[in-house]
Tab-separated table of C-alpha atoms in Angstrom:
chain	number	residue	atom	x	y	z
A	1	UNK	CA	-0.248	12.438	-19.010
A	2	UNK	CA	-0.328	10.002	-21.861
A	3	UNK	CA	-3.340	7.813	-22.493
A	4	UNK	CA	-2.505	4.205	-23.200
A	5	UNK	CA	-5.029	2.214	-25.221
A	6	UNK	CA	-5.519	-1.509	-24.707
A	7	UNK	CA	-5.409	-2.337	-28.420
A	8	UNK	CA	-2.071	-0.530	-28.776
A	9	UNK	CA	-0.363	-2.408	-25.948
A	10	UNK	CA	1.679	-5.545	-26.659
A	11	UNK	CA	2.456	-8.290	-24.153
A	12	UNK	CA	6.142	-8.145	-23.298
A	13	UNK	CA	6.412	-4.372	-23.812
A	14	UNK	CA	8.783	-2.701	-21.366
A	15	UNK	CA	7.755	0.458	-19.522
A	16	UNK	CA	10.334	3.219	-19.120
A	17	UNK	CA	11.739	3.108	-15.557
A	18	UNK	CA	11.101	6.052	-13.219
A	19	UNK	CA	12.958	7.151	-10.098
A	20	UNK	CA	11.383	8.662	-7.007
A	21	UNK	CA	13.284	10.277	-4.110
A	22	UNK	CA	12.554	9.502	-0.462
A	23	UNK	CA	13.967	11.599	2.376
A	24	UNK	CA	13.398	11.715	6.123
A	25	UNK	CA	10.918	14.538	5.447
A	26	UNK	CA	8.991	12.229	3.077
A	27	UNK	CA	8.662	9.702	5.895
A	28	UNK	CA	7.523	12.271	8.458
A	29	UNK	CA	4.872	13.474	6.008
A	30	UNK	CA	3.842	9.900	5.247
A	31	UNK	CA	3.549	9.137	8.986
A	32	UNK	CA	1.139	12.041	9.347
A	33	UNK	CA	-0.897	11.389	6.220
A	34	UNK	CA	-1.215	7.627	6.719
A	35	UNK	CA	-1.455	7.490	10.502
A	36	UNK	CA	1.392	4.934	10.633
A	37	UNK	CA	3.713	6.340	13.311
A	38	UNK	CA	5.768	3.170	13.822
A	39	UNK	CA	9.016	4.488	15.395
A	40	UNK	CA	11.221	2.597	12.916
A	41	UNK	CA	10.155	5.152	10.275
A	42	UNK	CA	11.367	8.229	12.156
A	43	UNK	CA	13.555	7.303	15.132
A	44	UNK	CA	17.076	6.164	14.255
A	45	UNK	CA	17.902	5.230	17.858
A	46	UNK	CA	15.013	2.807	18.136
A	47	UNK	CA	15.410	1.545	14.550
A	48	UNK	CA	18.996	0.531	15.336
A	49	UNK	CA	18.050	-0.882	18.729
A	50	UNK	CA	15.685	-3.345	17.037
A	51	UNK	CA	18.363	-4.486	14.597
A	52	UNK	CA	17.664	-2.315	11.535
A	53	UNK	CA	20.559	-0.559	9.742
A	54	UNK	CA	18.866	2.871	10.048
A	55	UNK	CA	15.418	4.417	9.687
A	56	UNK	CA	13.502	2.607	6.930
A	57	UNK	CA	10.708	3.832	4.671
A	58	UNK	CA	7.167	2.608	5.185
A	59	UNK	CA	6.566	-0.332	2.875
A	60	UNK	CA	3.396	1.474	1.863
A	61	UNK	CA	5.425	4.526	0.774
A	62	UNK	CA	7.349	2.271	-1.613
A	63	UNK	CA	4.143	0.617	-2.788
A	64	UNK	CA	2.685	4.076	-3.403
A	65	UNK	CA	5.574	4.787	-5.807
A	66	UNK	CA	4.720	1.563	-7.651
A	67	UNK	CA	1.106	2.751	-7.794
A	68	UNK	CA	2.200	6.111	-9.148
A	69	UNK	CA	4.351	4.401	-11.764
A	70	UNK	CA	1.275	2.488	-12.973
A	71	UNK	CA	-1.150	5.434	-12.998
A	72	UNK	CA	1.378	7.792	-14.640
A	73	UNK	CA	1.925	5.264	-17.406
A	74	UNK	CA	-1.729	4.278	-17.874
A	75	UNK	CA	-3.168	7.812	-17.788
A	76	UNK	CA	-6.395	9.274	-16.392
A	77	UNK	CA	-8.768	7.037	-18.368
A	78	UNK	CA	-7.399	3.819	-16.859
A	79	UNK	CA	-8.701	2.052	-13.766
A	80	UNK	CA	-6.493	0.015	-11.444
A	81	UNK	CA	-8.362	-3.185	-10.533
A	82	UNK	CA	-5.654	-4.826	-8.473
A	83	UNK	CA	-2.262	-3.887	-7.011
A	84	UNK	CA	-0.140	-6.261	-4.963
A	85	UNK	CA	3.463	-6.365	-3.775
A	86	UNK	CA	5.835	-8.279	-1.563
A	87	UNK	CA	8.269	-6.136	0.449
A	88	UNK	CA	11.509	-8.036	-0.080
A	89	UNK	CA	14.000	-5.609	1.416
A	90	UNK	CA	13.664	-2.340	3.351
A	91	UNK	CA	14.371	1.062	1.792
A	92	UNK	CA	17.002	2.497	4.142
A	93	UNK	CA	16.715	6.282	4.412
A	94	UNK	CA	19.859	8.006	5.764
A	95	UNK	CA	19.700	11.288	7.674
A	96	UNK	CA	21.086	13.490	4.897
A	97	UNK	CA	19.696	15.788	2.212
A	98	UNK	CA	19.832	13.156	-0.531
A	99	UNK	CA	17.944	10.385	1.267
A	100	UNK	CA	17.300	7.339	-0.913
A	101	UNK	CA	15.945	6.739	-4.409
A	102	UNK	CA	13.317	4.154	-5.383
A	103	UNK	CA	13.459	3.120	-9.038
A	104	UNK	CA	10.418	1.363	-10.454
A	105	UNK	CA	10.300	-0.501	-13.754
A	106	UNK	CA	7.658	-2.636	-15.365
A	107	UNK	CA	6.604	-4.841	-18.206
A	108	UNK	CA	3.274	-5.785	-19.757
A	109	UNK	CA	3.090	-9.384	-18.635
A	110	UNK	CA	-0.226	-10.387	-20.133
A	111	UNK	CA	-3.272	-9.021	-21.926
A	112	UNK	CA	-6.593	-10.095	-20.430
A	113	UNK	CA	-10.205	-9.809	-21.554
A	114	UNK	CA	-12.365	-6.735	-20.800
A	115	UNK	CA	-9.533	-4.360	-21.860
A	116	UNK	CA	-7.375	-5.413	-18.935
A	117	UNK	CA	-3.632	-5.989	-18.748
A	118	UNK	CA	-1.292	-7.396	-16.123
A	119	UNK	CA	1.814	-5.349	-15.358
A	120	UNK	CA	4.809	-6.980	-13.676
A	121	UNK	CA	6.652	-4.398	-11.611
A	122	UNK	CA	10.031	-4.263	-9.917
A	123	UNK	CA	11.396	-1.650	-7.521
A	124	UNK	CA	14.982	-1.163	-6.444
A	125	UNK	CA	16.746	1.104	-3.999
A	126	UNK	CA	20.534	1.091	-4.100
A	127	UNK	CA	21.586	-2.528	-4.626
A	128	UNK	CA	18.437	-3.972	-3.082
A	129	UNK	CA	15.317	-5.243	-4.807
A	130	UNK	CA	12.718	-3.681	-2.497
A	131	UNK	CA	9.551	-5.056	-4.140
A	132	UNK	CA	9.116	-8.514	-5.587
A	133	UNK	CA	6.056	-10.315	-6.929
A	134	UNK	CA	4.659	-6.857	-7.659
A	135	UNK	CA	1.704	-6.928	-10.033
A	136	UNK	CA	-1.013	-4.599	-11.177
A	137	UNK	CA	-4.166	-5.399	-13.108
A	138	UNK	CA	-5.270	-2.317	-15.043
A	139	UNK	CA	-8.312	-1.723	-17.238
A	140	UNK	CA	-7.366	0.508	-20.148
A	141	UNK	CA	-9.548	2.589	-22.454
B	1	UNK	CA	1.541	-14.067	18.773
B	2	UNK	CA	-1.526	-15.838	19.958
B	3	UNK	CA	-2.610	-18.419	17.337
B	4	UNK	CA	-6.070	-18.515	18.878
B	5	UNK	CA	-6.705	-15.172	17.171
B	6	UNK	CA	-6.858	-16.781	13.701
B	7	UNK	CA	-10.389	-16.330	12.390
B	8	UNK	CA	-11.142	-13.439	14.711
B	9	UNK	CA	-13.315	-10.769	13.077
B	10	UNK	CA	-13.210	-7.101	14.046
B	11	UNK	CA	-16.576	-5.664	12.947
B	12	UNK	CA	-16.755	-2.251	11.264
B	13	UNK	CA	-16.157	0.700	13.556
B	14	UNK	CA	-17.141	4.311	13.013
B	15	UNK	CA	-17.582	5.140	9.293
B	16	UNK	CA	-14.676	6.925	7.595
B	17	UNK	CA	-15.619	9.973	5.510
B	18	UNK	CA	-13.226	10.477	2.600
B	19	UNK	CA	-12.473	14.184	2.146
B	20	UNK	CA	-10.790	16.050	-0.715
B	21	UNK	CA	-8.376	17.528	1.815
B	22	UNK	CA	-7.295	14.100	3.068
B	23	UNK	CA	-6.807	12.752	-0.456
B	24	UNK	CA	-4.676	15.780	-1.361
B	25	UNK	CA	-2.664	15.425	1.856
B	26	UNK	CA	-2.041	11.746	1.131
B	27	UNK	CA	-1.052	12.482	-2.489
B	28	UNK	CA	1.377	15.172	-1.251
B	29	UNK	CA	2.876	12.749	1.252
B	30	UNK	CA	3.581	10.133	-1.431
B	31	UNK	CA	4.946	12.883	-3.708
B	32	UNK	CA	2.409	12.254	-6.493
B	33	UNK	CA	1.344	15.437	-8.359
B	34	UNK	CA	-1.500	13.725	-10.306
B	35	UNK	CA	-4.331	16.285	-10.837
B	36	UNK	CA	-7.009	13.569	-10.404
B	37	UNK	CA	-6.145	13.621	-6.678
B	38	UNK	CA	-6.657	17.391	-6.291
B	39	UNK	CA	-8.712	18.901	-9.100
B	40	UNK	CA	-12.400	18.003	-9.160
B	41	UNK	CA	-12.828	19.190	-12.760
B	42	UNK	CA	-9.929	17.037	-13.942
B	43	UNK	CA	-11.467	14.081	-12.106
B	44	UNK	CA	-14.891	14.741	-13.666
B	45	UNK	CA	-13.393	14.991	-17.155
B	46	UNK	CA	-11.878	11.543	-16.540
B	47	UNK	CA	-15.336	10.244	-15.597
B	48	UNK	CA	-15.179	10.272	-11.796
B	49	UNK	CA	-17.755	11.841	-9.485
B	50	UNK	CA	-15.109	13.745	-7.485
B	51	UNK	CA	-11.368	13.718	-6.812
B	52	UNK	CA	-10.003	10.173	-6.809
B	53	UNK	CA	-7.862	8.548	-4.125
B	54	UNK	CA	-4.465	7.068	-5.111
B	55	UNK	CA	-4.379	3.243	-5.333
B	56	UNK	CA	-2.714	2.805	-1.938
B	57	UNK	CA	-5.074	5.207	-0.118
B	58	UNK	CA	-7.288	2.384	1.263
B	59	UNK	CA	-4.395	1.556	3.623
B	60	UNK	CA	-5.445	4.618	5.664
B	61	UNK	CA	-8.778	2.941	6.311
B	62	UNK	CA	-7.600	-0.674	6.533
B	63	UNK	CA	-4.735	0.184	8.882
B	64	UNK	CA	-6.993	2.093	11.238
B	65	UNK	CA	-9.316	-0.892	11.247
B	66	UNK	CA	-6.577	-3.507	11.663
B	67	UNK	CA	-4.988	-1.289	14.337
B	68	UNK	CA	-7.645	-2.603	16.681
B	69	UNK	CA	-6.267	-6.114	16.150
B	70	UNK	CA	-2.618	-5.009	16.290
B	71	UNK	CA	-3.188	-3.165	19.571
B	72	UNK	CA	-5.235	-5.987	21.107
B	73	UNK	CA	-3.083	-7.025	24.104
B	74	UNK	CA	-4.344	-10.595	23.816
B	75	UNK	CA	-2.754	-10.909	20.347
B	76	UNK	CA	0.723	-10.238	21.765
B	77	UNK	CA	2.272	-8.425	18.785
B	78	UNK	CA	5.399	-6.297	19.442
B	79	UNK	CA	4.826	-3.396	17.038
B	80	UNK	CA	8.430	-2.069	17.069
B	81	UNK	CA	9.455	-5.468	15.625
B	82	UNK	CA	6.828	-5.320	12.868
B	83	UNK	CA	7.655	-4.755	9.220
B	84	UNK	CA	5.240	-5.012	6.316
B	85	UNK	CA	5.584	-8.306	4.445
B	86	UNK	CA	2.995	-8.198	1.678
B	87	UNK	CA	0.092	-6.028	0.603
B	88	UNK	CA	-2.519	-6.493	-2.064
B	89	UNK	CA	-5.618	-4.481	-2.957
B	90	UNK	CA	-8.521	-5.644	-5.095
B	91	UNK	CA	-10.630	-2.705	-6.184
B	92	UNK	CA	-14.278	-2.949	-7.164
B	93	UNK	CA	-14.171	0.762	-7.975
B	94	UNK	CA	-11.898	3.732	-7.191
B	95	UNK	CA	-12.455	5.548	-3.881
B	96	UNK	CA	-13.590	9.144	-4.422
B	97	UNK	CA	-14.063	12.125	-2.099
B	98	UNK	CA	-17.453	11.956	-0.425
B	99	UNK	CA	-17.368	8.193	0.081
B	100	UNK	CA	-18.400	7.064	3.555
B	101	UNK	CA	-16.598	3.793	4.177
B	102	UNK	CA	-16.505	1.076	6.793
B	103	UNK	CA	-13.949	-1.689	7.215
B	104	UNK	CA	-14.298	-5.179	8.637
B	105	UNK	CA	-11.030	-6.960	9.492
B	106	UNK	CA	-10.521	-10.721	9.681
B	107	UNK	CA	-7.293	-12.295	10.936
B	108	UNK	CA	-6.879	-14.987	8.286
B	109	UNK	CA	-3.610	-16.588	9.426
B	110	UNK	CA	-0.851	-16.487	12.038
B	111	UNK	CA	2.197	-18.655	11.451
B	112	UNK	CA	5.955	-18.854	11.885
B	113	UNK	CA	8.394	-18.416	8.993
B	114	UNK	CA	11.947	-19.059	10.128
B	115	UNK	CA	12.612	-16.805	13.100
B	116	UNK	CA	9.695	-14.518	12.262
B	117	UNK	CA	5.984	-14.700	12.902
B	118	UNK	CA	3.552	-13.696	10.143
B	119	UNK	CA	0.030	-12.409	10.542
B	120	UNK	CA	-2.256	-12.013	7.545
B	121	UNK	CA	-5.450	-9.999	7.580
B	122	UNK	CA	-8.252	-9.376	5.118
B	123	UNK	CA	-10.065	-6.052	5.291
B	124	UNK	CA	-13.307	-5.546	3.396
B	125	UNK	CA	-14.070	-1.887	2.765
B	126	UNK	CA	-17.698	-1.070	1.952
B	127	UNK	CA	-19.506	2.126	1.051
B	128	UNK	CA	-22.568	3.627	2.743
B	129	UNK	CA	-24.820	1.445	0.572
B	130	UNK	CA	-23.030	-1.691	1.763
B	131	UNK	CA	-21.375	-2.264	-1.626
B	132	UNK	CA	-17.841	-3.676	-1.559
B	133	UNK	CA	-15.334	-1.027	-2.708
B	134	UNK	CA	-11.995	-2.640	-1.961
B	135	UNK	CA	-10.520	-5.716	-0.300
B	136	UNK	CA	-7.097	-5.277	1.301
B	137	UNK	CA	-4.894	-8.275	2.091
B	138	UNK	CA	-1.980	-7.554	4.447
B	139	UNK	CA	0.841	-9.645	5.818
B	140	UNK	CA	2.698	-8.225	8.809
B	141	UNK	CA	6.033	-9.720	9.838
B	142	UNK	CA	7.017	-9.732	13.504
B	143	UNK	CA	10.810	-10.035	13.299
B	144	UNK	CA	12.129	-12.619	15.736
B	145	UNK	CA	8.546	-13.385	16.704
B	146	UNK	CA	8.559	-17.120	15.951
B	147	UNK	CA	7.854	-19.410	18.887
B	148	UNK	CA	11.238	-20.095	20.475
B	149	UNK	CA	13.109	-17.348	18.548
B	150	UNK	CA	13.557	-15.238	21.689
B	151	UNK	CA	14.734	-18.261	23.640
B	152	UNK	CA	17.364	-18.850	20.942
B	153	UNK	CA	18.738	-15.352	21.520
B	154	UNK	CA	17.121	-13.636	18.527
B	155	UNK	CA	16.971	-11.009	17.255
């Protein structure tokens, strides 16, 4: 992992986008690890019966990819002080081997005192913007 | 949903002991291979006391705690209609293996937004010494849960 230093970061800098796959197996594992067994994340019949297009990913799975994007970029010496998102559209996960892909991108929005920065994040899956108002405050070495 | 539940506080339940195994399981489930979540030496080299939890790990604790509110029959929330609206974490420090944590949940708001009903909660997660570790702010959306939405034939 790279180590980003606060004094080398410029406001406005773009972070290289990263893509993360999500399959039905990902969701089953996330159900077990998180304890969130809401049927809409694993049961297509019930998901459709409540008006969803198909099984959808946990919002927190998508947020976790945003978190990973931040920590991968910032490196092991950084500390995340705040992470917040709005789930603007569901990540629909079809019952096939490919599943869906979540693509996260980001930009250094602002440099703060105490070696902190604000990252503005976006996440897309297919044509949909799945996270909006996504922000992280990170303290860098 | 029952608006009278705004302001209700669910006091901390049984303490949650953060284990290395659980952190690794969670990191596997989100597909994140970061060594800080699995390798104690790597975590120590980075200045942490033990393996670190990923940023969204506190949801495991806050959701268990807020589950008591969600499952409270008096609240009247239909969980199959629930999707996550917003989530924000403020961290005082990273969670590490060995932490013994408790969570206190407050229902901060219940309101309608279009055809949906929104419930926001604030969960304060503290360590064994009573120090604040993380505050989690959640908004859950009950689709078609607005007063009168069912009567109008939704969803």
